[in-house]
Short mmCIF file of C-alpha atoms in Angstrom, two decimals:
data_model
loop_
_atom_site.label_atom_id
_atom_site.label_comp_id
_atom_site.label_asym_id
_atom_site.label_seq_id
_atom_site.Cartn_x
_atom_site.Cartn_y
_atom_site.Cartn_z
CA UNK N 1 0.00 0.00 0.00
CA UNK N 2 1.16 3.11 -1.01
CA UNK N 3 0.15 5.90 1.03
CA UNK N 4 -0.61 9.76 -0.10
CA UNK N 5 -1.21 11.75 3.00
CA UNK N 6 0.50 11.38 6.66
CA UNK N 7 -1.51 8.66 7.70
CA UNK N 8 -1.48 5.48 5.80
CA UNK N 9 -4.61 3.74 7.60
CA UNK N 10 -6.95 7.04 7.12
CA UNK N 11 -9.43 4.56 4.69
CA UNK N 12 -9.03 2.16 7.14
CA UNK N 13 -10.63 3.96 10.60
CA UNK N 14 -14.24 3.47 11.80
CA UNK N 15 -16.31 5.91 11.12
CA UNK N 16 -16.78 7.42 14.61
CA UNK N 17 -12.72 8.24 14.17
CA UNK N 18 -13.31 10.53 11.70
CA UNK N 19 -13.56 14.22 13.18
CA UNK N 20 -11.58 13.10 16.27
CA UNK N 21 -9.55 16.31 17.13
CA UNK N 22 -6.43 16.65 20.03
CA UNK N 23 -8.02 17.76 23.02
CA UNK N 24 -6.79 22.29 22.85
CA UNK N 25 -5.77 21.91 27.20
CA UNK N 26 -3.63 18.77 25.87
CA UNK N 27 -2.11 20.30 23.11
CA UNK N 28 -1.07 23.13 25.30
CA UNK N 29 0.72 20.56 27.91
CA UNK N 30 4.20 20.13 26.20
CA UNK N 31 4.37 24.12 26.13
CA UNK N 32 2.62 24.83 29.82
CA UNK N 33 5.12 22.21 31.33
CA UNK N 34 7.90 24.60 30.87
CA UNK N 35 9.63 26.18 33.95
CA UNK N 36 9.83 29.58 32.18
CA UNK N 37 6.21 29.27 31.47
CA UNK N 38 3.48 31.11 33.52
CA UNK N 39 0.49 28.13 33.28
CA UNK N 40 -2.74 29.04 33.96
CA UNK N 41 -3.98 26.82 31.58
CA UNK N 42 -4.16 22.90 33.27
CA UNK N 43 -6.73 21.81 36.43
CA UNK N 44 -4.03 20.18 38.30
CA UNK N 45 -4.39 20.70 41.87
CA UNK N 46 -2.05 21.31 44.84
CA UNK N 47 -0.87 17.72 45.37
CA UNK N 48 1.86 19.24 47.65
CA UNK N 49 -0.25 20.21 50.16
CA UNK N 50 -0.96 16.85 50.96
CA UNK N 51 1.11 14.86 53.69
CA UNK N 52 3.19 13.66 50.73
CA UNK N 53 5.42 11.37 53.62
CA UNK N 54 2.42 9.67 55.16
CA UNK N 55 0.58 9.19 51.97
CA UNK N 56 4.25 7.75 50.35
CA UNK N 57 4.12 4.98 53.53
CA UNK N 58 0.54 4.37 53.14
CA UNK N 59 1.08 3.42 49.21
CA UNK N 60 4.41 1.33 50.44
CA UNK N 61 2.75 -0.45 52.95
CA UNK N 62 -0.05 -1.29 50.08
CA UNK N 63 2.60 -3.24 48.18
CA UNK N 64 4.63 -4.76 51.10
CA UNK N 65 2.11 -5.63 53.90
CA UNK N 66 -0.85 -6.27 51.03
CA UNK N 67 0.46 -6.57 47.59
CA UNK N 68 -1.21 -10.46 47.33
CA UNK N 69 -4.75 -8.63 47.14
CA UNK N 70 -3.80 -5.21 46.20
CA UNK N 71 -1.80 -6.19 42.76
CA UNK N 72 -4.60 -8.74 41.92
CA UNK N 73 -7.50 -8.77 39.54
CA UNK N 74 -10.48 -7.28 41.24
CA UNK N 75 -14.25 -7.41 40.32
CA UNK N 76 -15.52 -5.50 37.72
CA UNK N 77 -17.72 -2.93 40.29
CA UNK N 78 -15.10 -1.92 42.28
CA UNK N 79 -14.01 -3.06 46.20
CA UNK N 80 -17.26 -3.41 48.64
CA UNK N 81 -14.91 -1.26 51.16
CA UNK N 82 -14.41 1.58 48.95
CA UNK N 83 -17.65 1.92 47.46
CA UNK N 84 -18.48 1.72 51.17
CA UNK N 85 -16.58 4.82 51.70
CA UNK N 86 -17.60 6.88 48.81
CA UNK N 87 -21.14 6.30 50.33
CA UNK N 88 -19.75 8.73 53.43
CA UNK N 89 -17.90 10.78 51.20
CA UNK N 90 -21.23 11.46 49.58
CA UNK N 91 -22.65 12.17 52.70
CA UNK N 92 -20.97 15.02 52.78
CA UNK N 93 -22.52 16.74 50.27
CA UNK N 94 -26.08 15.81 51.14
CA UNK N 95 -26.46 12.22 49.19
CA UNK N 96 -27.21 9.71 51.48
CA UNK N 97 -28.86 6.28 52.35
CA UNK N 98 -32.43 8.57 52.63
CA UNK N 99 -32.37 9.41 49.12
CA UNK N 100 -30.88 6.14 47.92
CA UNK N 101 -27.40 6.38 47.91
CA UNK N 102 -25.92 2.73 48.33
CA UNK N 103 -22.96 0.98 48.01
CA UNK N 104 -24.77 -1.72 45.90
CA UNK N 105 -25.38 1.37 42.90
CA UNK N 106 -21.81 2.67 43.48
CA UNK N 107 -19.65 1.67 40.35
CA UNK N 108 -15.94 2.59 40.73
CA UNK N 109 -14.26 3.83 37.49
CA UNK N 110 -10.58 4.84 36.36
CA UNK N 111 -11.39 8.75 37.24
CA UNK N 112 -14.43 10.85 36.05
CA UNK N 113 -13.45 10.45 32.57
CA UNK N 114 -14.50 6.63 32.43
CA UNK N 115 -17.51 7.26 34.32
CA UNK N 116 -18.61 9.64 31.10
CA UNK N 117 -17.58 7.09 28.81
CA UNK N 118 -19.85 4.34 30.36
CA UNK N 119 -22.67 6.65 30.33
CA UNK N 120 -22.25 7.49 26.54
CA UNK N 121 -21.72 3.78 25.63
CA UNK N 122 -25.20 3.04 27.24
CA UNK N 123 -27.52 5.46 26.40
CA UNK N 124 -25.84 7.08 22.95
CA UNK N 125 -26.66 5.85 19.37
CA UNK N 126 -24.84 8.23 16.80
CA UNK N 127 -27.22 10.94 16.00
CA UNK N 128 -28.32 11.71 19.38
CA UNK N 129 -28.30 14.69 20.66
CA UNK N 130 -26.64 15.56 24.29
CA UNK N 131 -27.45 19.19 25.71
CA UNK N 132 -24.68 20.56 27.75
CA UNK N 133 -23.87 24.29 29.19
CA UNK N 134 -22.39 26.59 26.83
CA UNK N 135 -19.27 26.42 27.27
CA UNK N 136 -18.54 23.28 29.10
CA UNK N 137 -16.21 20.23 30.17
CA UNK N 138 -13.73 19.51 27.08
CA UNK N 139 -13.53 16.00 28.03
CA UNK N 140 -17.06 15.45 27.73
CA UNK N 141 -16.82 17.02 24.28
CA UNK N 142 -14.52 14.31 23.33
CA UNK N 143 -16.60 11.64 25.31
CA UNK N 144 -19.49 12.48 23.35
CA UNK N 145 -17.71 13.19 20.01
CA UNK N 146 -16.31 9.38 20.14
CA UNK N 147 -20.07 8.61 20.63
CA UNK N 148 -20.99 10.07 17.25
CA UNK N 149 -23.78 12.15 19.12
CA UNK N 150 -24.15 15.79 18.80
CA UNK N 151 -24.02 18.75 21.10
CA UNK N 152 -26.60 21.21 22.01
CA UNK N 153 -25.11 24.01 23.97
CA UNK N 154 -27.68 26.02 26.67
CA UNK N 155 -26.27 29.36 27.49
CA UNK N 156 -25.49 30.51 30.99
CA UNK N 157 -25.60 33.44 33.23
CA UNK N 158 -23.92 34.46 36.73
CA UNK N 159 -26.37 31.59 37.96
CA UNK N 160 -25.26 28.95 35.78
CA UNK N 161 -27.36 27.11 32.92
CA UNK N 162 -30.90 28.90 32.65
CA UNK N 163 -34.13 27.15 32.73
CA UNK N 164 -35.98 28.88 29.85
CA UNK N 165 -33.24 28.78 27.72
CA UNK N 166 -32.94 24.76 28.64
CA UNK N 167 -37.11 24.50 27.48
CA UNK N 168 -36.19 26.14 24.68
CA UNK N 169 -33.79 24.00 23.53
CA UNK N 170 -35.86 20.89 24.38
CA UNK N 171 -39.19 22.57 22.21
CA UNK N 172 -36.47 23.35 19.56
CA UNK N 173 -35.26 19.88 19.02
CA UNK N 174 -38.28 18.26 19.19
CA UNK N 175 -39.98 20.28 16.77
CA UNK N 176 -36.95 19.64 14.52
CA UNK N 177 -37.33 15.60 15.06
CA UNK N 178 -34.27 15.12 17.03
CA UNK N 179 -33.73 12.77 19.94
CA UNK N 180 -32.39 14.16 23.00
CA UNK N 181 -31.26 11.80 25.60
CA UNK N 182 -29.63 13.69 28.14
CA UNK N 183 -28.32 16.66 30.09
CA UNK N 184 -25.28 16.91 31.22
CA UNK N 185 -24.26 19.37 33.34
CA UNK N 186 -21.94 20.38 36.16
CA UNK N 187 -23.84 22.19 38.78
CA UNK N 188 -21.49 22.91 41.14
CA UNK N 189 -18.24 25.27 40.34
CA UNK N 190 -18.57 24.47 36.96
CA UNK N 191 -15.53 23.81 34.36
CA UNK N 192 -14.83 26.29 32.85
CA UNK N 193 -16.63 28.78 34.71
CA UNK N 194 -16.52 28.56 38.06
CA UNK N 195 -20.26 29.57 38.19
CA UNK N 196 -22.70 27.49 40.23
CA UNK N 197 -26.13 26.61 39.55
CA UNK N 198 -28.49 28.45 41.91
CA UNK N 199 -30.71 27.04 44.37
CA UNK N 200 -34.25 27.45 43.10
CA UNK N 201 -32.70 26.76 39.28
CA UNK N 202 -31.65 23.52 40.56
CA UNK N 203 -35.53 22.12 41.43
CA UNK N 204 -36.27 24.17 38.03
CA UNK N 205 -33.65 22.26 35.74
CA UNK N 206 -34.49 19.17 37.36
CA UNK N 207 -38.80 19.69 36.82
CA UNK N 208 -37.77 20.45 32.88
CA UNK N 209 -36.18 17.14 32.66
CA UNK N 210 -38.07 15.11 34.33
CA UNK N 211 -41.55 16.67 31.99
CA UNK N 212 -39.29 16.32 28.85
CA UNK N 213 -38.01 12.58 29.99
CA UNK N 214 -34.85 13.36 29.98
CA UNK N 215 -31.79 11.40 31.91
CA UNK N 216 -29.84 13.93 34.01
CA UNK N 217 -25.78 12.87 34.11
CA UNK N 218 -24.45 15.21 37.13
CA UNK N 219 -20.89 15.61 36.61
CA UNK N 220 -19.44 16.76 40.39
CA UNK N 221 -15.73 16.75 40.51
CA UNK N 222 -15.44 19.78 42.37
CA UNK N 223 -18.36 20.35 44.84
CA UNK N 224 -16.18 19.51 48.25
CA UNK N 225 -14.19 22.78 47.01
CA UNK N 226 -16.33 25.40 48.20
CA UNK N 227 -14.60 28.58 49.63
CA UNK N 228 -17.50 30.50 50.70
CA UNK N 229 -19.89 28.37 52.98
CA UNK N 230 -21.78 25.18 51.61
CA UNK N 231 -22.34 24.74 48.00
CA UNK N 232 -26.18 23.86 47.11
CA UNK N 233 -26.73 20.00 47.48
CA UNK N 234 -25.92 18.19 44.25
CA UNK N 235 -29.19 17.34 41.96
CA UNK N 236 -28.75 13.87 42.89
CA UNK N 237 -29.30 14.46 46.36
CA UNK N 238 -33.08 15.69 45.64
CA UNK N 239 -33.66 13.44 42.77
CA UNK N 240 -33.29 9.60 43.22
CA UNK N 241 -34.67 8.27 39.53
CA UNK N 242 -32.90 9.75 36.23
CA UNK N 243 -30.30 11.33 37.76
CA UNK N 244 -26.54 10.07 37.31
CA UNK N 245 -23.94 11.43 39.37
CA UNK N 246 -20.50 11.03 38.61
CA UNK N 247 -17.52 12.33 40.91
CA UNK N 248 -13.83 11.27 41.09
CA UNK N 249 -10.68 11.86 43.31
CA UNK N 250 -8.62 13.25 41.26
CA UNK N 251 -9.13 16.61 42.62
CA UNK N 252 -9.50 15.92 46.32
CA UNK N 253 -7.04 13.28 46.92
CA UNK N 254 -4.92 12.31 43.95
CA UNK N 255 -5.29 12.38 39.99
CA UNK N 256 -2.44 9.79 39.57
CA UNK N 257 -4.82 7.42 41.12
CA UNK N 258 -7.52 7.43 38.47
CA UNK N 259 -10.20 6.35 40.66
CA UNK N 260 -14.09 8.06 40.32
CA UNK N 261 -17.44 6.61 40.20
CA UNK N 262 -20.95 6.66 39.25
CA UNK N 263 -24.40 6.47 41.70
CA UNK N 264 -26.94 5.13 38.68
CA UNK N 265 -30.12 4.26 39.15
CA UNK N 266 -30.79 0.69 40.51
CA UNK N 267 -31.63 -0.74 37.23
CA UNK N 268 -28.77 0.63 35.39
CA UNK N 269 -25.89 -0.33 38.00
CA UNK N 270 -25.63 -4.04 36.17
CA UNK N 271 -25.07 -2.50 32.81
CA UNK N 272 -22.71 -0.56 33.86
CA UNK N 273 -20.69 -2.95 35.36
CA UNK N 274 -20.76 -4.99 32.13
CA UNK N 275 -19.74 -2.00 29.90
CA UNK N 276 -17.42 -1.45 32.69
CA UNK N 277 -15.85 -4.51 32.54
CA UNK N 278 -15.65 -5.01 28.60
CA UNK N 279 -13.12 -1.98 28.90
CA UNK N 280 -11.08 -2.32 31.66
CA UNK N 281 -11.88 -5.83 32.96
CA UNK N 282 -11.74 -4.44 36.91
CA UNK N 283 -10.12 -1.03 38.65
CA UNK N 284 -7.04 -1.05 39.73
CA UNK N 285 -6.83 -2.56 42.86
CA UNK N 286 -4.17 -0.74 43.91
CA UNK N 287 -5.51 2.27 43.56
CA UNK N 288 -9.13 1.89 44.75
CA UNK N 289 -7.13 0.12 47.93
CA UNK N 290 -5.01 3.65 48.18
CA UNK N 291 -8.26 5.38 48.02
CA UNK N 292 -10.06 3.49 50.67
CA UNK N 293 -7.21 3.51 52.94
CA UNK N 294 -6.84 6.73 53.14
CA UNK N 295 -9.98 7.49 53.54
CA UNK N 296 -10.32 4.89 56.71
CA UNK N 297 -7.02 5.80 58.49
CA UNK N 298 -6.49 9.65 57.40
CA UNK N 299 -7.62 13.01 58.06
CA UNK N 300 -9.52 13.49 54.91
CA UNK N 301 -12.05 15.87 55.93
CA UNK N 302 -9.26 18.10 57.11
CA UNK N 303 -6.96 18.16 54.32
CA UNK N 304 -10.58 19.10 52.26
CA UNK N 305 -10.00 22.26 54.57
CA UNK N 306 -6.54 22.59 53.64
CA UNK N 307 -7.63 22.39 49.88
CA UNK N 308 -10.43 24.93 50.41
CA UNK N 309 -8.27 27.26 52.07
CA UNK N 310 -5.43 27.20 49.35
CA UNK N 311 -7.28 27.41 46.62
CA UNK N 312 -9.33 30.26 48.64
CA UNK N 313 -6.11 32.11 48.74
CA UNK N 314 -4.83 31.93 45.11
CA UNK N 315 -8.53 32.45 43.86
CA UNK N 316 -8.30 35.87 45.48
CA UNK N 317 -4.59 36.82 44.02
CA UNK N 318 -6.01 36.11 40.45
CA UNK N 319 -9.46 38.07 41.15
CA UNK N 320 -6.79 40.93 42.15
CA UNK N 321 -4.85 40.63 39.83
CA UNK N 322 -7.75 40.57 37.19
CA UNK N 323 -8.86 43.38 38.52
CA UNK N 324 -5.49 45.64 38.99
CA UNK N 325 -4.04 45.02 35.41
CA UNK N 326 -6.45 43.72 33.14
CA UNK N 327 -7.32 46.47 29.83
CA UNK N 328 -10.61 47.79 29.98
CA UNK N 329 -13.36 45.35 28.35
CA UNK N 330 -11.93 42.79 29.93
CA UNK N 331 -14.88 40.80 32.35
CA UNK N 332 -14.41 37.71 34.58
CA UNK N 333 -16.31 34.99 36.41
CA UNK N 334 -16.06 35.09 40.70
CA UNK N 335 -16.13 31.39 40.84
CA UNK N 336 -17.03 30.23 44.76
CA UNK N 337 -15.39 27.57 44.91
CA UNK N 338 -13.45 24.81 42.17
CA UNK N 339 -10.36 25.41 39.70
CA UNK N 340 -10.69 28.37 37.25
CA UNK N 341 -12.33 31.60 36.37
CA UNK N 342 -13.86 32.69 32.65
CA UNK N 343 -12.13 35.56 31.30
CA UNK N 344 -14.18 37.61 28.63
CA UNK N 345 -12.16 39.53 26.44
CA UNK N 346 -12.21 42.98 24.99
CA UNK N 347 -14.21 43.05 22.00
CA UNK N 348 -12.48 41.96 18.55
CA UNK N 349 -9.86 40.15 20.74
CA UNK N 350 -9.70 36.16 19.80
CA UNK N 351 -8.26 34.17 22.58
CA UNK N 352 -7.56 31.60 19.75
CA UNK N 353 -5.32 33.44 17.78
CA UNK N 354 -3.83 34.88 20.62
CA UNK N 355 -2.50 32.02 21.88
CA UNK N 356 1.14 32.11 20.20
CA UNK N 357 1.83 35.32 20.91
CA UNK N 358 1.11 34.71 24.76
CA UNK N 359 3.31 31.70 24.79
CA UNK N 360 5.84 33.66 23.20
CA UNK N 361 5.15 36.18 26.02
CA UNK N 362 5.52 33.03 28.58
CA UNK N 363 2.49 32.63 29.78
CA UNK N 364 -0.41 30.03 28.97
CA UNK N 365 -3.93 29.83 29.31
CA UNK N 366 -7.14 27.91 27.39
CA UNK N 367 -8.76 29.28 24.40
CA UNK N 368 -12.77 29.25 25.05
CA UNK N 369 -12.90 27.30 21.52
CA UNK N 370 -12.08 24.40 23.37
CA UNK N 371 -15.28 23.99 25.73
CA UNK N 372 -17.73 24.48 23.03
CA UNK N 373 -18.73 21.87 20.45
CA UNK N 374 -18.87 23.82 17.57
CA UNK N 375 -15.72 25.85 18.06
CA UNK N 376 -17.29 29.77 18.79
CA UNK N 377 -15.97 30.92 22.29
CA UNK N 378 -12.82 32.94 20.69
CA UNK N 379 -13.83 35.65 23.17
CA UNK N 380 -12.96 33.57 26.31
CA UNK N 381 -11.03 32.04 27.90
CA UNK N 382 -10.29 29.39 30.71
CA UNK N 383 -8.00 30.60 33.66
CA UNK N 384 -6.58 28.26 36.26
CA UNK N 385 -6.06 29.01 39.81
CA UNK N 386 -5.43 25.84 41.62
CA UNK N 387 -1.45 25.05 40.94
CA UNK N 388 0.72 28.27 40.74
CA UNK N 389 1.42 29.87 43.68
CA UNK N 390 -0.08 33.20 44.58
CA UNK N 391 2.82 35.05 42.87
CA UNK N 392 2.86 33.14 39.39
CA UNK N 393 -0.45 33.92 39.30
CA UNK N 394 0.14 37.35 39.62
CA UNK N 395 3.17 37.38 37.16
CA UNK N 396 1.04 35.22 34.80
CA UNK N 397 -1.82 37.49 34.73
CA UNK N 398 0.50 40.55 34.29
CA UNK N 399 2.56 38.98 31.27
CA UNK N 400 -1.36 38.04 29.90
CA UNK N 401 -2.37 41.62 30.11
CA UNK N 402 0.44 42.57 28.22
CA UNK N 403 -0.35 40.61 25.44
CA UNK N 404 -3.83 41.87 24.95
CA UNK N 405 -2.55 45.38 25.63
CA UNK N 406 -0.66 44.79 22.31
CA UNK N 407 -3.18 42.89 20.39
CA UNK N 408 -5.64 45.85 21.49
CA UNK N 409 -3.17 48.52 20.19
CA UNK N 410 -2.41 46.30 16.85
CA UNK N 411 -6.36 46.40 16.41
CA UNK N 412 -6.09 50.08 16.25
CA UNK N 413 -3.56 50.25 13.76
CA UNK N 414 -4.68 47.56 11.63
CA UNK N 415 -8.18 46.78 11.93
CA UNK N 416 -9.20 43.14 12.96
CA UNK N 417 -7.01 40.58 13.33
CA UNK N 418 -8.78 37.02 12.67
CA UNK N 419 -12.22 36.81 12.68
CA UNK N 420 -15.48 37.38 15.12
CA UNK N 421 -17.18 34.45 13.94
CA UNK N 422 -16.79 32.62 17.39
CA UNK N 423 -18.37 35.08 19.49
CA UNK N 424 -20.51 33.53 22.17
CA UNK N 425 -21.97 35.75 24.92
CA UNK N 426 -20.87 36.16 28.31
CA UNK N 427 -22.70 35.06 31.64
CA UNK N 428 -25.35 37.86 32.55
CA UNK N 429 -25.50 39.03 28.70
CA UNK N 430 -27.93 38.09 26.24
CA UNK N 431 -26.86 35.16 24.44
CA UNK N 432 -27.87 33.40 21.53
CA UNK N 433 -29.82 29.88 21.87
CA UNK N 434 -27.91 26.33 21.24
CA UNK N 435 -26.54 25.85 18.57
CA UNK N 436 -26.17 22.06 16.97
CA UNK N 437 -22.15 20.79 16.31
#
């Protein structure tokens, strides 16, 4: 065979390979990785504030004192003991035994990112539509993408995805002969936002679904991070039937780990145990062991204080030093809790474009083209908080400024630079309705 382009086996893929695109926040990892770089572009959080030397003996002891059970295959469900304990880590949060939550509908999975996957395999046939916030997780993008379904984006304000505009979208379709099967959404200090679904939206969102007959898939990696008093309980914890929640601890405990999981309804649990176990066989046992011992022997609930009052801390240097140096035009999210804040831009800025120049400037960040399914969102951008120190943040924000201090005074001179096509709307503006991908 003789090939003509760069990849020989291009006539060869499956059809749901075709339109696959690199992940934008992965692309950006060989670059952000640099010391001289200013990142505020990854989610990674603060592993060094955990007790790095008791954690390291825990692990050891894992091998040493229990490596006969803790290196062996596993069943496909995950451990009894730590599904036990991510029963009381949902407590926490308001999900417990009185509205359901059991360890025999706890599925462990190899981080959040599986737990999509399953979901998708299960309830998406290519064609299908999926209606997320506008802009949201890029890994679902990609989850769903691989699923051949489509995206229907519902616009936000300061008080996350809004209800009319979610009816809307569900009349819309419908009328257009399209099959919806669920929402997914992330409530709670949402990626990329930071913004958090209010209170009485929550009971709102949920009524809409539940008329339409739509599944809900809660995606709450981030909820335990609050900084400013208790975040609203999850929609799973006031809705038992059609609800999916999905958490992991990769951002209170350890990402390294790969361990999440999914609550499903009862009568879903079994199916996704089998589409579980077609990919993966059974978790690590290693790591779901990590995870439950840690959770049974340390301070846990403490070090989510440590967490909370780190990420408090560098939240604030970047909301100052938003608001000390960033040009005029420039608008951003308050985010109470989680990873990042959404930076609007100055008008006829493109984050997109932009981005070369600002790694030539050392300092990274993620274009808002990357959380939206049909690639508008060049006047955002995603802004992370968790892993420099209060100072880098600082510096980074000040080199980022610079940048669009330039681009604004080249815009001046020369017109435009790259187009306005991707223009979105900005939480609390009017925004335009979904839009398919």
């Amino acid at each position: 065979m003789t090939g003509t382009t760069l990849d020989d086996y291009t006539d060869r893929y499956a059809r749901r390979v075709r339109g696959m695109t690199a992940s934008e926040i992965r692309a950006l990892f060989a670059v952000a990785s640099r010391p001289e770089v200013v990142s505020l572009a990854g989610g990674a959080p603060y592993i060094a504030a955990l007790p790095l030397d008791a954690v390291g003996e825990m692990l050891g002891r894992l091998g040493s004192e229990h490596g006969v059970t803790t290196l062996q295959y596993g069943i496909g469900q995950g451990t009894l003991e730590l599904r036990e304990r991510i029963c009381e880590v949902m407590t926490l949060s308001g999900i417990d035994a009185g509205c359901g939550a059991s360890p025999e509908d706890v599925v462990v999975t190899v981080g959040g990112q599986q737990a999509l996957d399953l979901v998708a395999r299960l309830f998406l046939d290519p064609g299908d539509v999926v209606l997320a916030e506008g802009p949201t997780y890029v890994g679902a993008l990609g989850v769903f993408q691989a699923a051949q379904a489509q995206v229907a984006h519902v616009p936000m304000d300061a008080d996350g995805l809004i209800p009319e505009a979610l009816e809307a979208a569900i009349d819309d379709l419908a009328r257009a002969g399209r099959r919806v099967k669920f929402l997914y959404t992330i409530p709670t200090y949402q990626n990329p936002t930071g913004v958090t679904l209010s209170e009485e939206r929550r009971e709102r969102v949920l009524d809409i679904c539940e008329r339409a007959g739509l599944l809900v898939v809660e995606d709450d990696p981030y909820g335990q991070l609050g900084f400013e008093g208790e975040a609203p309980a999850p929609l799973r914890a006031r809705r038992r039937e059609g609800v999916f929640y999905l958490s992991t601890f990769s951002k209170t405990f350890a990402p390294g780990l790969r361990v999440g999981w999914i609550l499903a309804p009862h009568a879903v649990r079994d199916k996704l145990v089998i589409a579980s176990e077609a990919q993966i066989l059974c978790p690590s046992g290693y790591a779901q062991a990590a995870v439950a011992t840690y959770l049974g022997t340390m301070p846990w609930r403490q070090q989510l204080k440590v967490y909370r009052e780190v990420y408090r801390e560098r939240r604030d240097a970047m909301l100052d030093a938003l608001a000390d140096l960033m040009p005029e035009g420039t608008s951003w999210t308050t985010p109470a809790g989680g990873l990042f804040v959404w930076a609007s831009l100055p008008d006829g800025l493109d984050s997109k474009a932009m981005m070369p120049r600002a790694v030539a400037a050392r300092v990274a960040y993620v274009p808002g083209t990357g959380f939206y399914a049909d690639g508008t969102g060049t006047d955002a951008m995603r802004l992370n908080f968790s892993f420099p120190p209060p100072e880098r943040i600082r510096e980074g924000v000040r080199r980022l400024a610079g940048v669009m201090e330039q681009e604004i005074a080249m815009r001046r001179v020369f017109g435009a630079v790259g187009g306005a096509g991707g223009r979105r709307g900005r939480p609390g503006s009017d925004v335009p309705g979904p839009d398919l991908a």
